[in-house]
Short mmCIF file of C-alpha atoms in Angstrom, two decimals:
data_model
loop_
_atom_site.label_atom_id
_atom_site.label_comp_id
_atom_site.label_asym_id
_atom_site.label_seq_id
_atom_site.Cartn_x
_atom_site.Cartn_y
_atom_site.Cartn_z
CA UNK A 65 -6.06 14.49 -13.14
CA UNK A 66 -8.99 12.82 -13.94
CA UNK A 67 -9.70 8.97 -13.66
CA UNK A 68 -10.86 8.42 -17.27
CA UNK A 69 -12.73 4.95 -16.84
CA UNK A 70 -14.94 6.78 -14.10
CA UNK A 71 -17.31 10.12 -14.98
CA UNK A 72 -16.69 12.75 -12.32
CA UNK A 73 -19.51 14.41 -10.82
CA UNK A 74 -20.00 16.96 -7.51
CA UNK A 75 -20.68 16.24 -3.80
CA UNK A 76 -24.30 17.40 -3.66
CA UNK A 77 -25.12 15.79 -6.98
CA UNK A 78 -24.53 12.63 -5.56
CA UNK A 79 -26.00 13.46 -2.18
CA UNK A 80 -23.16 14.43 -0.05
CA UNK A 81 -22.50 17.17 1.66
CA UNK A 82 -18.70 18.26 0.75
CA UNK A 83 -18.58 20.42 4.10
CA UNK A 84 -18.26 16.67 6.04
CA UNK A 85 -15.74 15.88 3.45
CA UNK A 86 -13.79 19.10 4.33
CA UNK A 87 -13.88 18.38 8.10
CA UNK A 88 -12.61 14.65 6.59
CA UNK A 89 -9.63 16.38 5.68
CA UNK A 90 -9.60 18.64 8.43
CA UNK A 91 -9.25 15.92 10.79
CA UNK A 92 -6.59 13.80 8.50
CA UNK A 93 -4.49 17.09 8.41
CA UNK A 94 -4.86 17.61 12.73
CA UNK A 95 -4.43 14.46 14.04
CA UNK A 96 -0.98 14.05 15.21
CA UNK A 97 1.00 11.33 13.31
CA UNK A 98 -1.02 11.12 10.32
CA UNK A 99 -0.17 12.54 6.98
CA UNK A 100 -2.36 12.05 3.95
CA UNK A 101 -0.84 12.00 0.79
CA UNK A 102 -4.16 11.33 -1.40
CA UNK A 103 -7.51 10.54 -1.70
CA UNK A 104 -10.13 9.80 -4.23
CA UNK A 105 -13.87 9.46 -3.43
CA UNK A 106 -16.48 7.80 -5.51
CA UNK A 107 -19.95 7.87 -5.27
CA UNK A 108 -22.73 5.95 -7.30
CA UNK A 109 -20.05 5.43 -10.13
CA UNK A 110 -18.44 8.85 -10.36
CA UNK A 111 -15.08 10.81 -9.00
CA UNK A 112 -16.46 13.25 -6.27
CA UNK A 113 -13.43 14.21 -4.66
CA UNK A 114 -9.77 13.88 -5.44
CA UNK A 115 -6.78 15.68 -4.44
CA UNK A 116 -2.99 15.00 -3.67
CA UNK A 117 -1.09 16.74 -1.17
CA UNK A 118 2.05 17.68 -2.96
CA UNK A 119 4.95 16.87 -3.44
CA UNK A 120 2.90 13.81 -4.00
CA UNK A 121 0.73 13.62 -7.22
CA UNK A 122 -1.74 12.21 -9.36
CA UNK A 123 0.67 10.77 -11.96
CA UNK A 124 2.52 9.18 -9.30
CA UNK A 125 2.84 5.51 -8.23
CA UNK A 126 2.64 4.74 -4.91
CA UNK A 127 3.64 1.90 -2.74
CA UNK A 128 0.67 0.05 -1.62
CA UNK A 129 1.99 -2.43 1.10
CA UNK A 130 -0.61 -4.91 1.89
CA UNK A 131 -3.11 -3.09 0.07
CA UNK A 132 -1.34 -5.66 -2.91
CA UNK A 133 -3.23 -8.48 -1.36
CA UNK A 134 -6.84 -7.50 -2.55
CA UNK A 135 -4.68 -6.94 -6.42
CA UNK A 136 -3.75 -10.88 -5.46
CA UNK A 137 -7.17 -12.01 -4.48
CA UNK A 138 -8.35 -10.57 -8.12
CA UNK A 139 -5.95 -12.38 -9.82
CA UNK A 140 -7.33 -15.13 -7.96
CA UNK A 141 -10.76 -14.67 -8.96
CA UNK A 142 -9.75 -14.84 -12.73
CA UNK A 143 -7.70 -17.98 -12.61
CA UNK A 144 -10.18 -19.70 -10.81
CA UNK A 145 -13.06 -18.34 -13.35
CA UNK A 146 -10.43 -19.89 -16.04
CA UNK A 147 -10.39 -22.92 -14.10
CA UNK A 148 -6.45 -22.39 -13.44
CA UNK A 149 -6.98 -23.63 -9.76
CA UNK A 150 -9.83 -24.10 -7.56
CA UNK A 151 -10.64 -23.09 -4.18
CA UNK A 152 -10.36 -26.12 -2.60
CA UNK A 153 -7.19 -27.28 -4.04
CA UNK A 154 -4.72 -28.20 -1.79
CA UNK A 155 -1.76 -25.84 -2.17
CA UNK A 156 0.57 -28.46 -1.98
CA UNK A 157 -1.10 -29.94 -5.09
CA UNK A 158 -0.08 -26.74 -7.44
CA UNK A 159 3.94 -27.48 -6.14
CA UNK A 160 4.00 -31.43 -6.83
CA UNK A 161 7.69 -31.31 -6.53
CA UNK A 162 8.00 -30.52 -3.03
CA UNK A 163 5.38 -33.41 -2.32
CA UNK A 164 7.79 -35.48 -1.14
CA UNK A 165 9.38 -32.95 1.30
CA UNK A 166 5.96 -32.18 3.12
CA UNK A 167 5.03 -34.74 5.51
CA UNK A 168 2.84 -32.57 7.93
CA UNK A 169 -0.94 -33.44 7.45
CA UNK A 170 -2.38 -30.50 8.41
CA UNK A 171 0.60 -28.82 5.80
CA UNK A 172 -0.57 -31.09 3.07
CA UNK A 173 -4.15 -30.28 3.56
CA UNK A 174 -4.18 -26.76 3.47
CA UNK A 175 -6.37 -25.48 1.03
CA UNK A 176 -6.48 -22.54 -1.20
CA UNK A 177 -9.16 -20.89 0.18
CA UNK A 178 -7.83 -21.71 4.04
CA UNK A 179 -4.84 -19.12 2.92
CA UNK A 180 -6.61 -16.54 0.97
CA UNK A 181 -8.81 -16.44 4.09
CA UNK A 182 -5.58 -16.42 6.56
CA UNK A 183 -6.63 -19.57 8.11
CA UNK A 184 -4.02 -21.50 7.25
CA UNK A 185 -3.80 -23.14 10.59
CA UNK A 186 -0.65 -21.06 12.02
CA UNK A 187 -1.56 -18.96 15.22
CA UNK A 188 1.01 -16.44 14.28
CA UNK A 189 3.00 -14.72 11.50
CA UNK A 190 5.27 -17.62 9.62
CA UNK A 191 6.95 -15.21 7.15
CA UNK A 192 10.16 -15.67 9.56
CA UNK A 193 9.95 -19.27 10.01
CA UNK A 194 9.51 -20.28 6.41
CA UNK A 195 12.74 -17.82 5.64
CA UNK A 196 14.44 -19.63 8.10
CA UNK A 197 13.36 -23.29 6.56
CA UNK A 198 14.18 -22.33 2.93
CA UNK A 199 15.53 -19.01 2.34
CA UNK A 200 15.58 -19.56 -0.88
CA UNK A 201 12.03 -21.15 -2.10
CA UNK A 202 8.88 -19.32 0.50
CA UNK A 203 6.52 -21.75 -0.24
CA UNK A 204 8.73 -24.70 0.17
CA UNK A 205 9.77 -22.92 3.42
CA UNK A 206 5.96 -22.48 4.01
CA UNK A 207 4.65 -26.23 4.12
CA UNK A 208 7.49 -26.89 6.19
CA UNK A 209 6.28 -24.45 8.70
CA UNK A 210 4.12 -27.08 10.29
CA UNK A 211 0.48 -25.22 11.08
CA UNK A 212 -0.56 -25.86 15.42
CA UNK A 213 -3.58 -25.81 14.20
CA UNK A 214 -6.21 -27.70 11.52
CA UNK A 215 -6.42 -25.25 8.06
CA UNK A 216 -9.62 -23.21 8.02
CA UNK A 217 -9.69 -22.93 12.22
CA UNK A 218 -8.35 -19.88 13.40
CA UNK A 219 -7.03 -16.23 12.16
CA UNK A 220 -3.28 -15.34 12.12
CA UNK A 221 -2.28 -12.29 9.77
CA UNK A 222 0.67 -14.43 7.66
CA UNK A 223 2.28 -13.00 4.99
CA UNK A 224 3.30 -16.44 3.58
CA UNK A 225 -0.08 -17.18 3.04
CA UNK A 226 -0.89 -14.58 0.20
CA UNK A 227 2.72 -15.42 -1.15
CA UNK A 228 1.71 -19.19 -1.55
CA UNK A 229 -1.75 -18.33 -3.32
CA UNK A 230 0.20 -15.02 -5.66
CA UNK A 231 3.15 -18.16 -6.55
CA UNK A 232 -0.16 -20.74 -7.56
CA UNK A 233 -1.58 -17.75 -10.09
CA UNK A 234 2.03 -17.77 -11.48
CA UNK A 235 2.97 -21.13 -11.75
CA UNK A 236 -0.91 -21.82 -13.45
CA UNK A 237 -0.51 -19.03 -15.48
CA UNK A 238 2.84 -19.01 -16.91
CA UNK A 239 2.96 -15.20 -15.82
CA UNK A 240 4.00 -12.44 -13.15
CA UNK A 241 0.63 -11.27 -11.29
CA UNK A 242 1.35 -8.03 -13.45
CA UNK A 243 1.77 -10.01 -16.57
CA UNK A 244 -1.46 -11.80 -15.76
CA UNK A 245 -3.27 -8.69 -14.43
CA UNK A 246 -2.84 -6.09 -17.59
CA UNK A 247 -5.46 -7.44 -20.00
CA UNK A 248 -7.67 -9.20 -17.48
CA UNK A 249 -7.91 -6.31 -14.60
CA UNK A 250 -5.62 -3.23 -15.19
CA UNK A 251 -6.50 -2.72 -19.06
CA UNK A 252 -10.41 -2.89 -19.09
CA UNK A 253 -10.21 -0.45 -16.46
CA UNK A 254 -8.06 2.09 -17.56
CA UNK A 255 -5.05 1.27 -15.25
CA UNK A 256 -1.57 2.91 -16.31
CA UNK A 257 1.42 2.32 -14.54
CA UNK A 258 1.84 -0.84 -12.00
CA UNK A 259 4.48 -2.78 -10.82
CA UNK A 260 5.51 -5.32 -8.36
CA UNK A 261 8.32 -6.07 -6.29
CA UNK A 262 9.94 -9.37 -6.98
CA UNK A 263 11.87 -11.75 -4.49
CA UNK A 264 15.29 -13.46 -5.29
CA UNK A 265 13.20 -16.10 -7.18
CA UNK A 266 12.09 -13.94 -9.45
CA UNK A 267 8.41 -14.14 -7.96
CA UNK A 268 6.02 -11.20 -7.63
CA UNK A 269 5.20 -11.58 -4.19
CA UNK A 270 1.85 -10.95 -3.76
CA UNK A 271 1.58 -10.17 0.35
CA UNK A 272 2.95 -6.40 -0.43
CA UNK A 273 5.58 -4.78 -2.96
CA UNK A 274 2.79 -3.32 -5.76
CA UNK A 275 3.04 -0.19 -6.70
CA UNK A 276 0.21 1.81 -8.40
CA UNK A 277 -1.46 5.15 -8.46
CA UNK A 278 -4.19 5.98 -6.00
CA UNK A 279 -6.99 5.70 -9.06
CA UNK A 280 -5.75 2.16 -9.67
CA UNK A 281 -6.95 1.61 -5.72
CA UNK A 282 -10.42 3.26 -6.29
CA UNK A 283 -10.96 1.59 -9.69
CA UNK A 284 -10.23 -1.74 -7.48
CA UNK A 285 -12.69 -0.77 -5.05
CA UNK A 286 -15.31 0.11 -7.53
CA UNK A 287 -14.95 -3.01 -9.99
CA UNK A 288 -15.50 -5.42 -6.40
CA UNK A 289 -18.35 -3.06 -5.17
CA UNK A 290 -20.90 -3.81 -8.45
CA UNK A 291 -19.66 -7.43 -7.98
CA UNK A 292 -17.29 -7.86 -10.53
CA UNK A 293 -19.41 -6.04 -13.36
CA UNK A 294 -17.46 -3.21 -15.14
CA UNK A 295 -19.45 -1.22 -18.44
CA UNK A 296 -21.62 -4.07 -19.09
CA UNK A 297 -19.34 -6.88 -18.68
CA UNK A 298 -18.58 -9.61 -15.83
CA UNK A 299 -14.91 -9.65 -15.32
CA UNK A 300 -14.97 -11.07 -12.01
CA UNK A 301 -17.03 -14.32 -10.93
CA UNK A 302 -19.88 -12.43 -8.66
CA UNK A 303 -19.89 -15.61 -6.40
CA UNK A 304 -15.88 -14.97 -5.86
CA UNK A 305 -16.95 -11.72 -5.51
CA UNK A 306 -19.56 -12.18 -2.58
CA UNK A 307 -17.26 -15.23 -1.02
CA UNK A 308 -14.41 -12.66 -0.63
CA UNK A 309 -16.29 -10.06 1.02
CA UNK A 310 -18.03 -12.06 3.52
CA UNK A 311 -16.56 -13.12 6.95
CA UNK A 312 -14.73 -16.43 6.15
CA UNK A 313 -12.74 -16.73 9.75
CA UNK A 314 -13.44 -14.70 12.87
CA UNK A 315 -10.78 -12.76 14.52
CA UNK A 316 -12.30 -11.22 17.32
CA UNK A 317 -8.82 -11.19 19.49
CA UNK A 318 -7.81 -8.34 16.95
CA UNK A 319 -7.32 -5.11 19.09
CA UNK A 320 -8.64 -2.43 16.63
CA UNK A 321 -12.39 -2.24 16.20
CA UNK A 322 -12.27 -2.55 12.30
CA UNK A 323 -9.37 -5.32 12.46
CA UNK A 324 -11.85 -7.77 14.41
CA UNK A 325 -15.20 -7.81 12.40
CA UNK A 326 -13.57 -11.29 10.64
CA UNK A 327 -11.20 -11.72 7.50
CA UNK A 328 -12.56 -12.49 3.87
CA UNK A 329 -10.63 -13.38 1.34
CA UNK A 330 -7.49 -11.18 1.21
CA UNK A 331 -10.11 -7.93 2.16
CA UNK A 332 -10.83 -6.99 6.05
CA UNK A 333 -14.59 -6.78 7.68
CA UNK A 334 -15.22 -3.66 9.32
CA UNK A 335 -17.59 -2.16 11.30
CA UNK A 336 -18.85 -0.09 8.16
CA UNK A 337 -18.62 -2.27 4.62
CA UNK A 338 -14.87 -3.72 3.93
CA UNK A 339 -12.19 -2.96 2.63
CA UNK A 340 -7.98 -3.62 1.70
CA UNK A 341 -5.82 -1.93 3.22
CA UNK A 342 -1.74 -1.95 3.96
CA UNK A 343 0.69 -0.23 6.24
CA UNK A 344 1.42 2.86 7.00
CA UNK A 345 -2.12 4.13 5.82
CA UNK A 346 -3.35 2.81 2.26
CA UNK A 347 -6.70 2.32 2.01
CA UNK A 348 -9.52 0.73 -0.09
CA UNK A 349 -12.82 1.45 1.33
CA UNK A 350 -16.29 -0.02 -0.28
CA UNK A 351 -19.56 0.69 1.74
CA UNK A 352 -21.91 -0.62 -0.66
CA UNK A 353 -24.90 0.57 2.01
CA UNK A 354 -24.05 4.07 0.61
CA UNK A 355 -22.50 3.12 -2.89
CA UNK A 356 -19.12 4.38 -1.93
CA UNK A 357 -15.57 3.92 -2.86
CA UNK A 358 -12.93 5.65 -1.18
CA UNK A 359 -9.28 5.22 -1.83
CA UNK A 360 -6.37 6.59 0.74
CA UNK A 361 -2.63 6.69 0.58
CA UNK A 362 -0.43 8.25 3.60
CA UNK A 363 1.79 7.76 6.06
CA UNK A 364 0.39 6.67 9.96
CA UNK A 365 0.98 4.09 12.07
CA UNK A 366 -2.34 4.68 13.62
CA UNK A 367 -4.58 3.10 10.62
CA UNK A 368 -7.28 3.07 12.92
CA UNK A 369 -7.58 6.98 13.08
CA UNK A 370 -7.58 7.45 9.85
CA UNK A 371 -10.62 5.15 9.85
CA UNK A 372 -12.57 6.77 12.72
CA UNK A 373 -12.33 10.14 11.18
CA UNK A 374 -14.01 8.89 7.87
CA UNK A 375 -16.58 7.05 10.28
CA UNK A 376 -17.06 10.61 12.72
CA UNK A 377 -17.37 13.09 8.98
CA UNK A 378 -18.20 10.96 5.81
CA UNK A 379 -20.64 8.76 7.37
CA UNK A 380 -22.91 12.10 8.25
CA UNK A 381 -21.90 13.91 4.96
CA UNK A 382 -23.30 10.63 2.83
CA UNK A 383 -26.55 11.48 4.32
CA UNK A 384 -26.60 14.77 2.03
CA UNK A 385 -28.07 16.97 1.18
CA UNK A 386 -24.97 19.51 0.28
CA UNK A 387 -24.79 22.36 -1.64
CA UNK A 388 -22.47 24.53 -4.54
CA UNK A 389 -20.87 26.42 -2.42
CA UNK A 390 -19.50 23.65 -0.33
CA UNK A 391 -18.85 21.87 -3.71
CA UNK A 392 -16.77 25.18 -4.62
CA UNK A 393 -15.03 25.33 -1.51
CA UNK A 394 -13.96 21.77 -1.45
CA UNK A 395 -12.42 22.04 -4.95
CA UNK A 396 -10.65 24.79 -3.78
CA UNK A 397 -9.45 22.88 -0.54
CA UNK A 398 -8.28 19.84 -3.07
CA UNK A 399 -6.66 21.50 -5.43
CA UNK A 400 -4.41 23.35 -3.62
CA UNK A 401 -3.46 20.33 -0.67
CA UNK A 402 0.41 19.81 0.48
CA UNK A 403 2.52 18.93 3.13
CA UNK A 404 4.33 21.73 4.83
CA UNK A 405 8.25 22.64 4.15
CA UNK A 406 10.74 22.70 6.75
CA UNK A 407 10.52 26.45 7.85
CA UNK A 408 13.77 28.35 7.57
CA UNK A 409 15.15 30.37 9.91
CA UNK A 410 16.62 33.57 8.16
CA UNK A 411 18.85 34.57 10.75
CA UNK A 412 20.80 30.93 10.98
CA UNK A 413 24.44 30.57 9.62
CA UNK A 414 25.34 30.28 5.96
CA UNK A 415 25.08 27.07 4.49
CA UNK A 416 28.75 25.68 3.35
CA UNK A 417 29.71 22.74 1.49
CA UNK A 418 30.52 19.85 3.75
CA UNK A 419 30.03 16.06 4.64
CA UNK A 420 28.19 14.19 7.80
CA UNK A 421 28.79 11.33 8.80
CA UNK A 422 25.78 9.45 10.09
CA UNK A 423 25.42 9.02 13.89
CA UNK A 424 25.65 5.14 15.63
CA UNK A 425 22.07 5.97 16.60
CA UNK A 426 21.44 6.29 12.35
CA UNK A 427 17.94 4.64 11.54
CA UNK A 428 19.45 3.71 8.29
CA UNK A 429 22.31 1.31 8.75
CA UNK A 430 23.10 1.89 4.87
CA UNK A 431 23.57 5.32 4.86
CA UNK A 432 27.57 5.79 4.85
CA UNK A 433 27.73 9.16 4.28
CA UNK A 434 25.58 12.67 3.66
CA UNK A 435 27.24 15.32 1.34
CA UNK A 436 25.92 18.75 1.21
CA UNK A 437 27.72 20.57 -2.25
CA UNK A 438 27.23 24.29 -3.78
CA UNK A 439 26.52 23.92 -7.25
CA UNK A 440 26.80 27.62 -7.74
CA UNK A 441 23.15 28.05 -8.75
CA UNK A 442 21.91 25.51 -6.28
CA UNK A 443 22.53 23.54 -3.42
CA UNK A 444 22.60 19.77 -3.57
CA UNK A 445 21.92 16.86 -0.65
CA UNK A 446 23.94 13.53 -1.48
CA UNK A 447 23.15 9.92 0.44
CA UNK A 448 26.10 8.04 -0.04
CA UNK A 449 25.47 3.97 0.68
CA UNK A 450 28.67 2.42 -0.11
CA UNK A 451 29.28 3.18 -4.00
CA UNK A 452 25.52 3.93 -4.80
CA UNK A 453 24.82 7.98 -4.38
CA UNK A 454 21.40 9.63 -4.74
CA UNK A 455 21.28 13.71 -5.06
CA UNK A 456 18.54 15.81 -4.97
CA UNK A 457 18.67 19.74 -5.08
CA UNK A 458 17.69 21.37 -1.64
CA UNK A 459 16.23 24.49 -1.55
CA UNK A 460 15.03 25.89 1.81
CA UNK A 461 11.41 26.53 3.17
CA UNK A 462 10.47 24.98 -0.02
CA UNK A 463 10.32 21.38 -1.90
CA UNK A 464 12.12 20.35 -4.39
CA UNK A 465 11.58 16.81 -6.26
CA UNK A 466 14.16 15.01 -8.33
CA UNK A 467 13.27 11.42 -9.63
CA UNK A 468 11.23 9.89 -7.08
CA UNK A 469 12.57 12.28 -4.09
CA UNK A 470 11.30 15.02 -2.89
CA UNK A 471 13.49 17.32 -0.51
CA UNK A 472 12.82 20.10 1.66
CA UNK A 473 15.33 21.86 4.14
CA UNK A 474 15.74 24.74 6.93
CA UNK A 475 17.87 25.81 9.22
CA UNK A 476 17.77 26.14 13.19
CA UNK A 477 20.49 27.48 14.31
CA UNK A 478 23.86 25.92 13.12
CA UNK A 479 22.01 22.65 12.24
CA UNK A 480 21.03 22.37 8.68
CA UNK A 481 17.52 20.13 8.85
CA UNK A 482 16.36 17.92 5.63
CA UNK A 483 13.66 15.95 4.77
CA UNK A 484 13.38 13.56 2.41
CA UNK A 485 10.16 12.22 1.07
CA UNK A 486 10.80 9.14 -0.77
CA UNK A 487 7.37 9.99 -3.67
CA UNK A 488 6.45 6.63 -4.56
CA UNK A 489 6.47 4.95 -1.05
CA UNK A 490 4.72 6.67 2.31
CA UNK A 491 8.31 7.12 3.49
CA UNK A 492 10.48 10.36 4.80
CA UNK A 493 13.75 10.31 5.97
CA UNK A 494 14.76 13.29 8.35
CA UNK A 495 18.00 14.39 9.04
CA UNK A 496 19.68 17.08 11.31
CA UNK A 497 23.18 17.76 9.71
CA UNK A 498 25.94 19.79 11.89
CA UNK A 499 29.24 19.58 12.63
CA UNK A 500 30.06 17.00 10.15
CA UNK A 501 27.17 14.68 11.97
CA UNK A 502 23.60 13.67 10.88
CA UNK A 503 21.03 12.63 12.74
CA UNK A 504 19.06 9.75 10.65
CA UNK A 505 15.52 8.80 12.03
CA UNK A 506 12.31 7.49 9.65
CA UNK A 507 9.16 9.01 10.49
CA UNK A 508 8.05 5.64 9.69
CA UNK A 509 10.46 2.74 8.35
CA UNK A 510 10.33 0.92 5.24
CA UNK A 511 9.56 -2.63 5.50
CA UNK A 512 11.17 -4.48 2.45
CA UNK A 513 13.85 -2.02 1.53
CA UNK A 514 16.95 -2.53 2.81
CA UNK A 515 18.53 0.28 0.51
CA UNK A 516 17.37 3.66 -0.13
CA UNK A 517 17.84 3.11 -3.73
CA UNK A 518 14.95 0.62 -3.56
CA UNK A 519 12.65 2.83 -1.84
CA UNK A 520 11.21 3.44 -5.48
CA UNK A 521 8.73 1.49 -7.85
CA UNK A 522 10.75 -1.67 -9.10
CA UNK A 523 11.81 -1.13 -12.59
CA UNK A 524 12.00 -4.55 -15.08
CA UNK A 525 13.59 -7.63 -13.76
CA UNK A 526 14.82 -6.46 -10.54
CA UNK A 527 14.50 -8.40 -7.40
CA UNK A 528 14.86 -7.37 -3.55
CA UNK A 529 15.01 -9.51 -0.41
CA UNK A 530 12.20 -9.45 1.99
#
């Protein structure tokens, strides 16, 4: 695939040596509990390096987690270049019907940019607390949540922050942040599919839930590294631009070396440029000291690795000078990336047609029931929750993908093992079936999906609890 707004170009043309790349990848593949699913590099303007381990691919959405929050802080920066809100609004001043219900001061003076910048005044993570106030309406259940602190004082990673600034953009705009986004953002820079998950208000919420494909993250990265310029025009306010990407509130008391280098607005400092990022490993990387996008998906919960193996090989390989052949091999390398199958073992028992019922251990409290069924010219895996199924062929020591899942399976002994890679969210589900009982663990667990049938790009209209 080739991102079409952006020309490509090779490593050594642009200075870099694609051997450091190669060791990048060397060391995402090694270290234990990380598992890249894609990445696209960009260097003075053009596509270096892209590849996607399969069964993930290019034409593929992916879940973005918090990574969402720097597609929020753009929408941002177009309303308030259309003078749809100001920064230092008071957020209770976009919601005048719920002025009446806030009485806290330091609730009624939180501004706009005192949430975009996390620095709402909370010392902790409200997303709970405003549930709990008003399930129903966040950023009622928000203000309500009084702040211990004054607005604009101190740090505290809060989801209901983002949500209150993403609801402001709607409510100004008369549209979802998608809605709002397409001819402003994703149009002018060739972005395809994108969609957001919605709460039971029928808001897009902003903190998390976007789904896009990785090019959509490094055409992001590159719009905000030339300052909101993009083929000769200004789509973003460069003063937005330069506010967001500076420190606005300190957070030294964060315990990973590139979480503490202070917040901006809705993008991390780091100890090399900045960036957005979200669980589980999604990445948008600018270093504008070397010109330099890089977008990551995956699945970790050690973020922090992922970004001291870029520091330890692409800091050195930016220095150049490269060569063809290490261009050659690292096309090679990319275009041929995957995850591993389950491995099989030959001499294990038959497969047979049967059902498992999920263990009390069972990470996934949904999950009623697991049928395995001979189809005569394949084999089929079926996750029963309640009346909803979803069925994917199984083929073992290989991957199969059906819809947005991809299976693989093996045996080991009398236990039939199956994975199964949920393709447009960092998610797997493994389970060991035998004697009519599966074993259900994540290898990391989805944080907004309750159901497995929602572990998928939200189609039009529908909604999901968080």
């Amino acid at each position: 695939m080739t991102i079409d707004a952006l020309p490509t170009s090779t490593p050594s043309a642009e200075g870099i040596d694609a051997a450091g790349v190669e060791a990048f990848l060397d060391g995402l593949e090694s270290t234990p509990g990380v598992e890249p699913h894609s990445i696209v590099l960009v260097r003075h303007g053009s596509v270096v390096t892209q590849g996607w381990w399969a069964p993930y691919s290019a034409d593929r959405v992916h879940l973005l987690y918090s990574l969402s929050k720097s597609f929020t802080s753009t929408a941002v920066a177009f309303a308030v270049d259309e003078g749809l809100l100001g920064l230092d609004d008071t957020v209770l001043s976009h919601f005048p019907e719920l002025d009446a219900d806030v009485t806290d001061p330091r609730s009624r003076s939180m501004r706009v940019r005192d949430v975009l910048a996390m620095s709402s005044g909370h010392r902790a993570e409200a997303l709970g607390r405003a549930l709990e106030a008003d399930p129903a309406d966040l950023v009622r259940g928000f203000l309500l949540t009084p702040p211990e602190a004054d607005p604009g004082s101190v740090f505290a990673y809060n989801q209901p922050c983002t949500y209150a600034v993403a609801a402001i953009v709607q409510r100004a705009s008369g549209l979802s942040l998608t809605e709002y986004l397409r001819p402003r953002l994703f149009e002018p820079l060739g972005i395809g599919e994108a969609s957001w998950q919605r709460d039971d208000s029928g808001r897009e919420i902003g903190f998390s839930g976007l789904h896009a494909q990785t090019e959509a993250v490094a055409l992001l990265g590159q719009l905000w590294l030339r300052r909101g310029m993009w083929q000769g025009r200004q789509l973003l306010p460069a003063s937005y631009v330069d506010e967001a990407t500076r420190v606005q509130v300190a957070n030294p008391d964060e315990p990973n070396a590139d979480w503490s280098q202070g917040y901006g607005f809705q993008f991390w400092m780091a100890r090399h440029g900045w960036r957005g990022d979200g669980a589980y490993g999604q990445f948008c990387v600018v270093l504008p000291e070397h010109d330099v996008v890089l977008a990551l998906t995956g699945q970790t919960v050690d973020m922090q690795a992922v970004l001291d193996l870029a520091w330890q090989h692409l800091l050195p390989a930016f220095e150049g000078p490269g060569d063809a052949a290490a261009d050659d091999a690292l096309a090679r390398r990319t275009a041929a990336l995957g995850l591993a199958p389950l491995e099989d073992d030959a001499g294990a028992a038959e497969l047979r047609a049967a059902s498992f019922v999920p263990t009390s251990s069972s990470e996934q409290p949904t999950l009623t029931l697991v049928g395995l069924t001979d189809e005569g010219s394949s084999w089929r895996v079926l996750l029963h929750e309640g009346d909803d199924v979803l069925e994917a062929e199984v083929v073992l020591g290989a991957w199969t993908v059906t819809d947005a899942l991809a299976v693989t399976a093996g045996r080991r002994g009398a236990a039939l093992h199956v994975d199964v890679v949920f393709v447009e969210t960092p998610h797997r589900l493994h389970l060991v079936l035998d004697a009519g009982a599966a074993e259900v663990r994540w290898e990391t667990t989805p944080l907004h999906a309750p159901a497995l049938r929602q572990l998928r790009a939200p189609r039009d209209g529908e909604t999901s609890p968080l």
